[in-house]
PDB file of N, CA and C in Angstrom:
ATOM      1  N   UNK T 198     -33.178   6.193   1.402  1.00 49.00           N
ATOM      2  CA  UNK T 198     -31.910   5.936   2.064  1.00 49.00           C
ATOM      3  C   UNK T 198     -30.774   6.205   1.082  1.00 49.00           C
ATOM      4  N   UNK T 199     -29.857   7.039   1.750  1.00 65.00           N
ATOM      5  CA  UNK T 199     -29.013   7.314   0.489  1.00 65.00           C
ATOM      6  C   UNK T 199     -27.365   6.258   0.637  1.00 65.00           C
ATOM      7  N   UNK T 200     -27.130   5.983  -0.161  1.00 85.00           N
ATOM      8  CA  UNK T 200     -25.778   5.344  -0.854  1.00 85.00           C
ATOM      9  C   UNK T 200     -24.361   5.407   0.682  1.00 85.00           C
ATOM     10  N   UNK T 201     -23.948   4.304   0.894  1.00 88.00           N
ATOM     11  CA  UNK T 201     -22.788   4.605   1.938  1.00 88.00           C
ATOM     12  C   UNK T 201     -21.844   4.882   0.867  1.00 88.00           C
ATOM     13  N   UNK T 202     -20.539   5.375   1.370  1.00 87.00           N
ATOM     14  CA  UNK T 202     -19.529   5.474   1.313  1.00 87.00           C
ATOM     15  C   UNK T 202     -18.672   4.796   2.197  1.00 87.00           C
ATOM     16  N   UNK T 203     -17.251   4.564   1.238  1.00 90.00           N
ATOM     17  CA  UNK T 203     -16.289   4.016   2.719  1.00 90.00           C
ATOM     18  C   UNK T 203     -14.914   4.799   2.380  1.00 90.00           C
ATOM     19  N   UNK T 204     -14.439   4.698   3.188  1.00 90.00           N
ATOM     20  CA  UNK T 204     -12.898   5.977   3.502  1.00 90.00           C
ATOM     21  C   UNK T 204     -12.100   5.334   4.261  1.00 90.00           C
ATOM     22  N   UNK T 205     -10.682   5.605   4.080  1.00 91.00           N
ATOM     23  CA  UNK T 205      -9.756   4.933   5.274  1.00 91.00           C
ATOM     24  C   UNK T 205      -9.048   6.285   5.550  1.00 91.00           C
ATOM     25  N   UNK T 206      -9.198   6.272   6.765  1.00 93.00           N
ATOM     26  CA  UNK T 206      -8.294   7.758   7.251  1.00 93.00           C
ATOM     27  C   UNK T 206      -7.232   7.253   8.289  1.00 93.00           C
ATOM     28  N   UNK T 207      -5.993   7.879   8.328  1.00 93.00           N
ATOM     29  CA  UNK T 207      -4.396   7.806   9.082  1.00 93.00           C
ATOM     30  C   UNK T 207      -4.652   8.193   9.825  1.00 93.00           C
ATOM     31  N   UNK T 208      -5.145   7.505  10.929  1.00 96.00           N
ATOM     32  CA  UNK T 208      -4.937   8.210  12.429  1.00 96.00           C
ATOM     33  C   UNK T 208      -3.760   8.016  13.379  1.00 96.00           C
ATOM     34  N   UNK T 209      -3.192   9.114  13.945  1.00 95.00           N
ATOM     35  CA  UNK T 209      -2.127   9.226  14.440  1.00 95.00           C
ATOM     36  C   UNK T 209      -2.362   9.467  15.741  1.00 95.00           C
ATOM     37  N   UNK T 210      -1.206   9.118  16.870  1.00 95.00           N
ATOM     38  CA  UNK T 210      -1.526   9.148  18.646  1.00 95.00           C
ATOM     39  C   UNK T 210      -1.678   7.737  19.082  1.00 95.00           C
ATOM     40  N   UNK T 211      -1.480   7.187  18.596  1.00 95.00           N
ATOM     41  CA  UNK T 211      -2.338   5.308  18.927  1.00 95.00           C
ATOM     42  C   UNK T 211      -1.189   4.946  19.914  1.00 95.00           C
ATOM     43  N   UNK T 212      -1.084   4.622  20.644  1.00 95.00           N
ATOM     44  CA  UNK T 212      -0.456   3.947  21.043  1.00 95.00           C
ATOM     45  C   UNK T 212      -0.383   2.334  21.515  1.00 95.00           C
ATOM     46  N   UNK T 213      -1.800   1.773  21.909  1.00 95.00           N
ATOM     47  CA  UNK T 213      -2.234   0.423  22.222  1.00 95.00           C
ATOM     48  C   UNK T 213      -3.667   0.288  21.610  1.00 95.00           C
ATOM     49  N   UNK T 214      -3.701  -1.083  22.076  1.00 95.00           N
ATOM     50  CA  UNK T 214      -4.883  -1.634  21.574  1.00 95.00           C
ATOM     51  C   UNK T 214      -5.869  -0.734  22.381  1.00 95.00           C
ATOM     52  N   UNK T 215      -6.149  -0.554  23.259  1.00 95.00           N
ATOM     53  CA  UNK T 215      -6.965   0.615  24.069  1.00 95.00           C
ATOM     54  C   UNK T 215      -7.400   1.631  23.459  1.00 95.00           C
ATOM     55  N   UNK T 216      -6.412   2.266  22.586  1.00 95.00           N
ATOM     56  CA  UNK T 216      -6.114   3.430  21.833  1.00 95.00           C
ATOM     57  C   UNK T 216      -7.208   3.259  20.627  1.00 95.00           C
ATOM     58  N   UNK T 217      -7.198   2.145  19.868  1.00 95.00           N
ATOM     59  CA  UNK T 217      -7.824   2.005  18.504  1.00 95.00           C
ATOM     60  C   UNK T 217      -9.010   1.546  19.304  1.00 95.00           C
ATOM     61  N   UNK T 218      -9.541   0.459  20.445  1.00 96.00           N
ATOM     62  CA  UNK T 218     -10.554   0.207  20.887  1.00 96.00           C
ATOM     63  C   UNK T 218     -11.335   1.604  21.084  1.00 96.00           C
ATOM     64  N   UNK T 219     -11.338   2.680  21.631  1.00 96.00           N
ATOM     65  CA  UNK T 219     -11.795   3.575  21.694  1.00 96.00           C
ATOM     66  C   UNK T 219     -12.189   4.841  20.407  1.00 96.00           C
ATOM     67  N   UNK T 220     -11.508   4.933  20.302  1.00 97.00           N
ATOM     68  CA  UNK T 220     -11.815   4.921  18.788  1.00 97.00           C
ATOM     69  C   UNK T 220     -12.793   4.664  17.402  1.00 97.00           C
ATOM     70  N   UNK T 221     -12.297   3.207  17.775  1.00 96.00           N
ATOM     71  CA  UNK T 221     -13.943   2.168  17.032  1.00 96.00           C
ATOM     72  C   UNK T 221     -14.806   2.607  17.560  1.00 96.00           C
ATOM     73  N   UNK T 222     -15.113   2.231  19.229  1.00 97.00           N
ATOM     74  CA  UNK T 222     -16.307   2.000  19.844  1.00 97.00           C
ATOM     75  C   UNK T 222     -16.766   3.450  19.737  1.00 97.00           C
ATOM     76  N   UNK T 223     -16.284   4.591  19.774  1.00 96.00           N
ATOM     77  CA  UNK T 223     -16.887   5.790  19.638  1.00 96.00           C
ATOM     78  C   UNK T 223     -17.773   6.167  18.039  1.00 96.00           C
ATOM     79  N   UNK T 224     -16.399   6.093  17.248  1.00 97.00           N
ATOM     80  CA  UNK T 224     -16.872   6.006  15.930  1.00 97.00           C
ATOM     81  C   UNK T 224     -18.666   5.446  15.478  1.00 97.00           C
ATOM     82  N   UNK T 225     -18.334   3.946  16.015  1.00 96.00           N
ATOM     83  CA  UNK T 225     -19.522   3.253  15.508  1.00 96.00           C
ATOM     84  C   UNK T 225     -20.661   3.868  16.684  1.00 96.00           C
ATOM     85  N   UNK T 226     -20.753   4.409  17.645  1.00 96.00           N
ATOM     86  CA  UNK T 226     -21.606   4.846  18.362  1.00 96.00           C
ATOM     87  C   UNK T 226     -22.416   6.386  17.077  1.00 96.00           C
ATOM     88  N   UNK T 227     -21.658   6.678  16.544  1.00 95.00           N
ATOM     89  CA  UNK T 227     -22.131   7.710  15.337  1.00 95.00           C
ATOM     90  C   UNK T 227     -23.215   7.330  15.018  1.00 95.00           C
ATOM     91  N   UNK T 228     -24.085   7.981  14.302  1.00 94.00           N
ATOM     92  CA  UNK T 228     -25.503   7.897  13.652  1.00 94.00           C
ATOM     93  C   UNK T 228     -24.976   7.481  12.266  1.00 94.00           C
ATOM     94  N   UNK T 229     -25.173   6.506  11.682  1.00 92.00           N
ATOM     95  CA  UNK T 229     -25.016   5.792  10.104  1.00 92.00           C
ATOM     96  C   UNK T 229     -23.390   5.317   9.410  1.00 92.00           C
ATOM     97  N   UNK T 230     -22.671   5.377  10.987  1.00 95.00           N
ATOM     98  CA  UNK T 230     -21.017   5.225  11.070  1.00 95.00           C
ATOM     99  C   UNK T 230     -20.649   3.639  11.246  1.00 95.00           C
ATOM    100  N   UNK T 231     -19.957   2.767  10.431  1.00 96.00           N
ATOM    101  CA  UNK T 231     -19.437   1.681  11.102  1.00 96.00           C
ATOM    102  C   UNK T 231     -17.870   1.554  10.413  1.00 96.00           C
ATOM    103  N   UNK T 232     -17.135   1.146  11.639  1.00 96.00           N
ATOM    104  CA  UNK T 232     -15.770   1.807  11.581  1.00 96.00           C
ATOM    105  C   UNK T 232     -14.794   0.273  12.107  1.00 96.00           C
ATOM    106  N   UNK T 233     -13.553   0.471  11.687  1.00 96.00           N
ATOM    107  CA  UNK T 233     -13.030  -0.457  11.887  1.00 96.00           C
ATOM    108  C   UNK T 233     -11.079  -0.412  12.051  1.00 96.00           C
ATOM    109  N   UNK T 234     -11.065   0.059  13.175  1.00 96.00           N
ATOM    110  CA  UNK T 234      -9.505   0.662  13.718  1.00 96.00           C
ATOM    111  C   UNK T 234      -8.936  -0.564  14.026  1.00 96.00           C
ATOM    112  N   UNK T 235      -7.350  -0.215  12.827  1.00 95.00           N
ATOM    113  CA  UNK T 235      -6.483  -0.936  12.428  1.00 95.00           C
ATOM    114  C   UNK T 235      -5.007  -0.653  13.283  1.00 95.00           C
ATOM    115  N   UNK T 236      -4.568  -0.521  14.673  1.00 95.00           N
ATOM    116  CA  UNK T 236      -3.397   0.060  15.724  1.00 95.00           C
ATOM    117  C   UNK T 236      -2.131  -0.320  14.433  1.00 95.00           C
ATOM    118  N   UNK T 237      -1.838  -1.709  14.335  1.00 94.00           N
ATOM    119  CA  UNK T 237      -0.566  -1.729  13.345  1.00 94.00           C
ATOM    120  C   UNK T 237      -0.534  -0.760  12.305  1.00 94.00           C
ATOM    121  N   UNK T 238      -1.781  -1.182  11.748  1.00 94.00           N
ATOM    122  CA  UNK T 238      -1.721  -0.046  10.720  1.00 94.00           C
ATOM    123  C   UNK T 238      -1.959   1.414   9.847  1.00 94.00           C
ATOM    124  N   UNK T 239      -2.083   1.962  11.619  1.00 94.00           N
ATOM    125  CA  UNK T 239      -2.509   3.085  12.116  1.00 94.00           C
ATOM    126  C   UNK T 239      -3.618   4.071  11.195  1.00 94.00           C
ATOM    127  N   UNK T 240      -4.606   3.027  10.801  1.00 95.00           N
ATOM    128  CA  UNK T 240      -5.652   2.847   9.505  1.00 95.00           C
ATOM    129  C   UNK T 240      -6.957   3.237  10.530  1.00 95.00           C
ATOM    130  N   UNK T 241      -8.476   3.895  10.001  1.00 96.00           N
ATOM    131  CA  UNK T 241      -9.383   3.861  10.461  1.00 96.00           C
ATOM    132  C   UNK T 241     -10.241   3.376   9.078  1.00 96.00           C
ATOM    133  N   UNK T 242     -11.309   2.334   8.698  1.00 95.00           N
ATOM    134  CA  UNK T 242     -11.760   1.816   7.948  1.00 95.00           C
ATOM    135  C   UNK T 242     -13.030   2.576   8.318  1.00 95.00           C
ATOM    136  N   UNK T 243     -14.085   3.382   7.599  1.00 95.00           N
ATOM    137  CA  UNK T 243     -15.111   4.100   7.717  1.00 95.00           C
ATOM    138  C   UNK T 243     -16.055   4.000   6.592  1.00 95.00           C
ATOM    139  N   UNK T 244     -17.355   3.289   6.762  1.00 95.00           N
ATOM    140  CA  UNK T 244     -18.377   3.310   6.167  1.00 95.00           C
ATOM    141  C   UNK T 244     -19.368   4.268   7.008  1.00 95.00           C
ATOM    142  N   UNK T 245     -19.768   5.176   6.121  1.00 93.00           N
ATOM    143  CA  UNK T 245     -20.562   6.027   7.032  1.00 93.00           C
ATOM    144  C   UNK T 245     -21.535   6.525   5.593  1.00 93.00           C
ATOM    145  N   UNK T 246     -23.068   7.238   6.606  1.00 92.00           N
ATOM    146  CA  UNK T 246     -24.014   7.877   5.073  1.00 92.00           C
ATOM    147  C   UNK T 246     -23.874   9.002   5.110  1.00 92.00           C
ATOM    148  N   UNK T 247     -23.476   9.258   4.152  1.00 88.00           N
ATOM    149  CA  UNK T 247     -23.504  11.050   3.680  1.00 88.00           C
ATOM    150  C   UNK T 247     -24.034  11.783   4.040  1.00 88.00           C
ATOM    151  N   UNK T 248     -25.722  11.140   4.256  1.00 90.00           N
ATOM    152  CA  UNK T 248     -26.944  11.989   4.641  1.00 90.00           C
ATOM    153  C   UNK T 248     -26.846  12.343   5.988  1.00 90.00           C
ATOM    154  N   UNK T 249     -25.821  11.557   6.645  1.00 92.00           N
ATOM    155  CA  UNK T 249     -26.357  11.646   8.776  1.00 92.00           C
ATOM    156  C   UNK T 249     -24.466  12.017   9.031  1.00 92.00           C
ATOM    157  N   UNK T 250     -23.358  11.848   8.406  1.00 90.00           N
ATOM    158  CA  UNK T 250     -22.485  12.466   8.533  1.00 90.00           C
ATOM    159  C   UNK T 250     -21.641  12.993   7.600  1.00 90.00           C
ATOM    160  N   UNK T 251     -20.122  13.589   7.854  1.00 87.00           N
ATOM    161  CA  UNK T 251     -19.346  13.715   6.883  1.00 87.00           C
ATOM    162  C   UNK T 251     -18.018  13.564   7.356  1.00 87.00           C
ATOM    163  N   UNK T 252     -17.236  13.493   6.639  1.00 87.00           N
ATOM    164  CA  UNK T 252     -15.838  12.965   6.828  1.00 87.00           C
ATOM    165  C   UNK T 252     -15.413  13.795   7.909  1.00 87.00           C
ATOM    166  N   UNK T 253     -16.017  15.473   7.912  1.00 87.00           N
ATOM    167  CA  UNK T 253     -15.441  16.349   8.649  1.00 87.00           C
ATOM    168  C   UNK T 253     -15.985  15.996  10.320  1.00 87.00           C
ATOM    169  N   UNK T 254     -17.317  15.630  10.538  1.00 91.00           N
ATOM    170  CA  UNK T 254     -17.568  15.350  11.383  1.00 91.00           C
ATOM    171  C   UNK T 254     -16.906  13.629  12.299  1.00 91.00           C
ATOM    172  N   UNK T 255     -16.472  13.228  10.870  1.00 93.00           N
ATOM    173  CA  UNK T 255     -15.606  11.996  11.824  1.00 93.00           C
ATOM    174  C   UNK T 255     -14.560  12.001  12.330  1.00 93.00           C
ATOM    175  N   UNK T 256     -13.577  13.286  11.472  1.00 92.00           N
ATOM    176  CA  UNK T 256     -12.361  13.643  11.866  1.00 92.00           C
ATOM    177  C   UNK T 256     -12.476  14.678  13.411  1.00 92.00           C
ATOM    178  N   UNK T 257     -13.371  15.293  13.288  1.00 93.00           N
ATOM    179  CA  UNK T 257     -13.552  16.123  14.776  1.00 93.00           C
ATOM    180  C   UNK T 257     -14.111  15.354  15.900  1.00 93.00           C
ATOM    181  N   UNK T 258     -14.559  14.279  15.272  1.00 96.00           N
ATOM    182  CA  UNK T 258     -14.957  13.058  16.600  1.00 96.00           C
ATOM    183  C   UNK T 258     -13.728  12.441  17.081  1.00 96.00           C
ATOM    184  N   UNK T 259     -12.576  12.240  16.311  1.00 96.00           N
ATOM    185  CA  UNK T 259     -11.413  11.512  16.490  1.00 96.00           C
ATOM    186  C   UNK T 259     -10.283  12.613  17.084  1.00 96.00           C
ATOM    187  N   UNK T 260     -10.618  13.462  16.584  1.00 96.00           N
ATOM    188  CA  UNK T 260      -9.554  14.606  17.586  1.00 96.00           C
ATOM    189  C   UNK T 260     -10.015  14.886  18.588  1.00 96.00           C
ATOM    190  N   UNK T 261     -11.839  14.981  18.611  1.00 96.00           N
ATOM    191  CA  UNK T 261     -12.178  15.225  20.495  1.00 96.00           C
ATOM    192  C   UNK T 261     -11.437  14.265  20.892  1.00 96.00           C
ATOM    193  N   UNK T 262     -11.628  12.963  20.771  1.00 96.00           N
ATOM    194  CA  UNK T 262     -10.981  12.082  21.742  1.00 96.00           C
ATOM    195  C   UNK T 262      -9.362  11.778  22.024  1.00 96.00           C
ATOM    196  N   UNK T 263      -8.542  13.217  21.191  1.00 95.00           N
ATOM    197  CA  UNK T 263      -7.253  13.010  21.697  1.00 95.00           C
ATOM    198  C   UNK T 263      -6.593  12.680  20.515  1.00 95.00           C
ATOM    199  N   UNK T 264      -6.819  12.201  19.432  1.00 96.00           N
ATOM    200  CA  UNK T 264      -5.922  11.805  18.181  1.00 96.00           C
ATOM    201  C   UNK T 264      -5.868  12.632  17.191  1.00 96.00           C
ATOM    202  N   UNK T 265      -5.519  12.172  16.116  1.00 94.00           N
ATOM    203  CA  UNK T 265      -5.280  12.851  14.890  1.00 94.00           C
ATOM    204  C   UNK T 265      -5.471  12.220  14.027  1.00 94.00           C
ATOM    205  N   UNK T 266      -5.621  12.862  12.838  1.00 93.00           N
ATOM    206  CA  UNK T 266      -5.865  12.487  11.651  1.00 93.00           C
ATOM    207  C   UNK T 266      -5.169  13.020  10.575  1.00 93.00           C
ATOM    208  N   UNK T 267      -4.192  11.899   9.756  1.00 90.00           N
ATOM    209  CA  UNK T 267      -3.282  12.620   9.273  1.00 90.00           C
ATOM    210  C   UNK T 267      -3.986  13.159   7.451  1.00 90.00           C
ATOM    211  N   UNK T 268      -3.316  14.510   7.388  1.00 84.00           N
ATOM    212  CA  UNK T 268      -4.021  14.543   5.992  1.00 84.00           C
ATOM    213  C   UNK T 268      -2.577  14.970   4.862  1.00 84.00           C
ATOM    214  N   UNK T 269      -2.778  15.155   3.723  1.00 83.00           N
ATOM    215  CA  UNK T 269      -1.964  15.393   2.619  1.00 83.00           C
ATOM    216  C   UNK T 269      -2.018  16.801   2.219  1.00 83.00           C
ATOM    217  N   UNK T 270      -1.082  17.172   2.030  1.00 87.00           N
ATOM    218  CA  UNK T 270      -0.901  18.667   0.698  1.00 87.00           C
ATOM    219  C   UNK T 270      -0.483  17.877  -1.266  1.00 87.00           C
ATOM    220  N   UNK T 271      -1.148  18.735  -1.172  1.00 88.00           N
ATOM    221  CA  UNK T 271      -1.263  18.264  -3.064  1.00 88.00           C
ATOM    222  C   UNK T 271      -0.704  19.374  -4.265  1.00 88.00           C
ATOM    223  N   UNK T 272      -0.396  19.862  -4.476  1.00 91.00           N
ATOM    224  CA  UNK T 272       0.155  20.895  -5.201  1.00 91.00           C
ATOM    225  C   UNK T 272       0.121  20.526  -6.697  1.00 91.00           C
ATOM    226  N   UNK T 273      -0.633  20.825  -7.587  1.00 89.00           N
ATOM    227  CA  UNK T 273      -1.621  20.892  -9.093  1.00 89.00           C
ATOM    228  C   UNK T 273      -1.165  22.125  -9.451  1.00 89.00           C
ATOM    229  N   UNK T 274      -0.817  22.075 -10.983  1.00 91.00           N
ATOM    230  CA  UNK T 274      -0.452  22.536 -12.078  1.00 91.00           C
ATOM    231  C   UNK T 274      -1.936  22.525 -12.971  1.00 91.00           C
ATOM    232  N   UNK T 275      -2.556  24.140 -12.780  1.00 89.00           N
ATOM    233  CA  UNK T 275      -3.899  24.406 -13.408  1.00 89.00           C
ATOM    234  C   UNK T 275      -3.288  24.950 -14.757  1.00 89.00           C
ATOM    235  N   UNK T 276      -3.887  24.234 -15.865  1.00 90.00           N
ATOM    236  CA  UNK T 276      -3.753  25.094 -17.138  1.00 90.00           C
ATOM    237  C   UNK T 276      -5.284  25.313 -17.475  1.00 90.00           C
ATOM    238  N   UNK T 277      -5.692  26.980 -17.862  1.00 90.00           N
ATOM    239  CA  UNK T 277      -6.707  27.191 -18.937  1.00 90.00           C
ATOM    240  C   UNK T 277      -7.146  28.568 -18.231  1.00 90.00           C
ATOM    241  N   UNK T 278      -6.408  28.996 -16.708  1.00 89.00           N
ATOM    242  CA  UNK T 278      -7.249  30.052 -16.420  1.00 89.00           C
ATOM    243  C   UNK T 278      -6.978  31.238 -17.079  1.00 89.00           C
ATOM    244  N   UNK T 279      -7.860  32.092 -17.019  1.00 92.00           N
ATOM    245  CA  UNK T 279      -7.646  33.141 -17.731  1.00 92.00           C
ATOM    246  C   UNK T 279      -8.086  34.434 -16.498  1.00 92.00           C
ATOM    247  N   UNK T 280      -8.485  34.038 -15.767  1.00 91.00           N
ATOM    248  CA  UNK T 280      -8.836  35.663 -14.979  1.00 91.00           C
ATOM    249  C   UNK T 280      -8.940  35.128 -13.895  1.00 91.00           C
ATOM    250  N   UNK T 281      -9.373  36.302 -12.642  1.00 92.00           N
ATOM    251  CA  UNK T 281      -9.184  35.821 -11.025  1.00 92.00           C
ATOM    252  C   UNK T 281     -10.969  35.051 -11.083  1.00 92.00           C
ATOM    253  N   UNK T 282     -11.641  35.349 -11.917  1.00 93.00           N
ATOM    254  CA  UNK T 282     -12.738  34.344 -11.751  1.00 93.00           C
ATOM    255  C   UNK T 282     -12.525  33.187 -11.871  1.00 93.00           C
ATOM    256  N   UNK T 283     -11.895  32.667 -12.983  1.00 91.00           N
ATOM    257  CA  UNK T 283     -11.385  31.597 -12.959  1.00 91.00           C
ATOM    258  C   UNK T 283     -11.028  30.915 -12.233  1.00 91.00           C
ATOM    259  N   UNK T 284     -10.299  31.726 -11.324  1.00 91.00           N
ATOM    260  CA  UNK T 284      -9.408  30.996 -10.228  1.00 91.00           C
ATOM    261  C   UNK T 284     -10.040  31.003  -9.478  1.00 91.00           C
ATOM    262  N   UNK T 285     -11.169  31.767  -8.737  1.00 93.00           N
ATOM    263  CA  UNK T 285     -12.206  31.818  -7.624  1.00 93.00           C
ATOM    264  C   UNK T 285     -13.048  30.938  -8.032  1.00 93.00           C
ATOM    265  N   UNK T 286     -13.804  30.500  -9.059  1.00 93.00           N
ATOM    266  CA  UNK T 286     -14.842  29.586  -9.254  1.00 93.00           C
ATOM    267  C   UNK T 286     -13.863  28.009  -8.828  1.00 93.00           C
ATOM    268  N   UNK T 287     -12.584  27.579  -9.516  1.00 93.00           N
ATOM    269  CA  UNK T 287     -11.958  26.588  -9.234  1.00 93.00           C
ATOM    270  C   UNK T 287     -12.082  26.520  -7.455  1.00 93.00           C
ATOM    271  N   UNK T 288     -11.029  27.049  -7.197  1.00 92.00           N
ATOM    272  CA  UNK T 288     -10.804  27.213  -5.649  1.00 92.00           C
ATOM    273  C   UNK T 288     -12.242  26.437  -4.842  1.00 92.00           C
ATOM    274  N   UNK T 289     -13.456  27.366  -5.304  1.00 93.00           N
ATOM    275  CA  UNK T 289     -15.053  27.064  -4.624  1.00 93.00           C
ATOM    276  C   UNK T 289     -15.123  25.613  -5.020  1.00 93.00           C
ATOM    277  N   UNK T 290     -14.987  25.313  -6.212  1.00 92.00           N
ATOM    278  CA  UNK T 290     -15.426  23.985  -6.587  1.00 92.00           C
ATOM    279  C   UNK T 290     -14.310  23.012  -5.682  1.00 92.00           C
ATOM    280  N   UNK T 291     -13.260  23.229  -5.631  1.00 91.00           N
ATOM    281  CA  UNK T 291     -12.542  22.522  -4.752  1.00 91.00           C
ATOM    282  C   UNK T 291     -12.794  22.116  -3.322  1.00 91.00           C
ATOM    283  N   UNK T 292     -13.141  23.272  -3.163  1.00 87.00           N
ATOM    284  CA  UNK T 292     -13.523  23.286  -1.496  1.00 87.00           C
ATOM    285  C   UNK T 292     -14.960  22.553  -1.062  1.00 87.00           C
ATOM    286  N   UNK T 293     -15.357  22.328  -1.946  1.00 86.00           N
ATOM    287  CA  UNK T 293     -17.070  21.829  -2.225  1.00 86.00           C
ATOM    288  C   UNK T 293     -16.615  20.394  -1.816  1.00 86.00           C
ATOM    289  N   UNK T 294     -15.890  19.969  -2.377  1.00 85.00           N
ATOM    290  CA  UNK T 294     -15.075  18.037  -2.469  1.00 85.00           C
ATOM    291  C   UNK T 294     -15.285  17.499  -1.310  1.00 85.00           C
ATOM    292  N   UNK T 295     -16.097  16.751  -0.998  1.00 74.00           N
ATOM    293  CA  UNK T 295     -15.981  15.348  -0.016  1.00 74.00           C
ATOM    294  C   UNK T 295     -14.176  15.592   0.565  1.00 74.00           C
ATOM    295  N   UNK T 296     -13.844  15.417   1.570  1.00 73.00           N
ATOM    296  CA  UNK T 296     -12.117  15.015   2.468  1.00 73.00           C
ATOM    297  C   UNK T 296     -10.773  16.441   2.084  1.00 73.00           C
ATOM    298  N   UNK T 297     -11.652  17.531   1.098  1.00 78.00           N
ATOM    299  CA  UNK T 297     -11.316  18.527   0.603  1.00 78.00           C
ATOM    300  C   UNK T 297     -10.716  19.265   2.061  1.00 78.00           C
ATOM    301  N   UNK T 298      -9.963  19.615   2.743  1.00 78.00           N
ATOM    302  CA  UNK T 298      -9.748  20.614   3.647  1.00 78.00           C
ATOM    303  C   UNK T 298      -9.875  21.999   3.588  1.00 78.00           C
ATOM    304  N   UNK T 299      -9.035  22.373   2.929  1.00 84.00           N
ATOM    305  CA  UNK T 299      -8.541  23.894   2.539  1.00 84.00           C
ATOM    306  C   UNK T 299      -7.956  23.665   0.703  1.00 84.00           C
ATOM    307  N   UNK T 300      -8.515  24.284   0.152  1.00 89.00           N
ATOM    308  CA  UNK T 300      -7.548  24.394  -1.523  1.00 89.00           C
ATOM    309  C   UNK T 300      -7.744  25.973  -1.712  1.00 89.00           C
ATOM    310  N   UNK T 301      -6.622  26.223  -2.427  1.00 92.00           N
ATOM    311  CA  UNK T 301      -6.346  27.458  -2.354  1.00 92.00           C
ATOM    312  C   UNK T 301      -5.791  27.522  -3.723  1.00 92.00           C
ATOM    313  N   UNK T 302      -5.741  28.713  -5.124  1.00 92.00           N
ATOM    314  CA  UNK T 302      -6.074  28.396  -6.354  1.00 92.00           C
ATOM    315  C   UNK T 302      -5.193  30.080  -6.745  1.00 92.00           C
ATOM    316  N   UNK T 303      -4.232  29.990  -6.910  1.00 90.00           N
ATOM    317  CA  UNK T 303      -3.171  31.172  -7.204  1.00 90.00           C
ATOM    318  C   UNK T 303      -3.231  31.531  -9.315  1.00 90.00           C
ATOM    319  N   UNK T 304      -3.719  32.334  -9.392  1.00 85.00           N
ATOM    320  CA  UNK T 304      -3.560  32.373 -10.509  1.00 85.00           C
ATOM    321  C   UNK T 304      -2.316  32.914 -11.252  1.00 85.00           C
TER     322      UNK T 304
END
């Protein structure tokens, strides 16, 4: 059995308690998911196993049902590259990351 994880993801669209009830109850219907939707604080609390899901699959469970999930842009200052390998091996390793979306690596 491998190791849970837990995550809090910004879900956006909520409007009532209805809103986050559905939500939960879907969530925790997941295979190795137990979840815990916060409406005030437009929070989703997620313990889930690595092995039976992934963050990506919780976020596409929460947009089938009509919501969103809010995410961040990050913009990093790389020092040491020296060639477009460089920058292609980074980029891959980025994209590899657990809640990673899209990273993109400009040399």
């Amino acid at each position: 059995m491998s190791e849970q994880k837990l995550v809090t993801l910004r879900v956006t669209g909520m409007t009532c308690a209805a809103c986050s009830n559905r939500i939960e109850k879907a969530l925790n219907k997941m295979d190795g998911v137990e979840a815990n939707v916060n409406l005030a604080m437009e929070k989703a609390t997620i313990k889930y196993d690595p092995s039976k899901q992934t963050i990506a699959d919780i976020q596409t469970k929460i947009e089938n049902l009509g919501y969103g999930v809010a995410t961040e842009k990050v913009t990093l200052d790389i020092e040491g590259m020296t060639c477009a390998a460089c920058a292609t091996r980074i980029e891959k390793g980025l994209n590899r990351m657990e809640g990673v979306t899209s990273a993109t690596v400009n040399l």
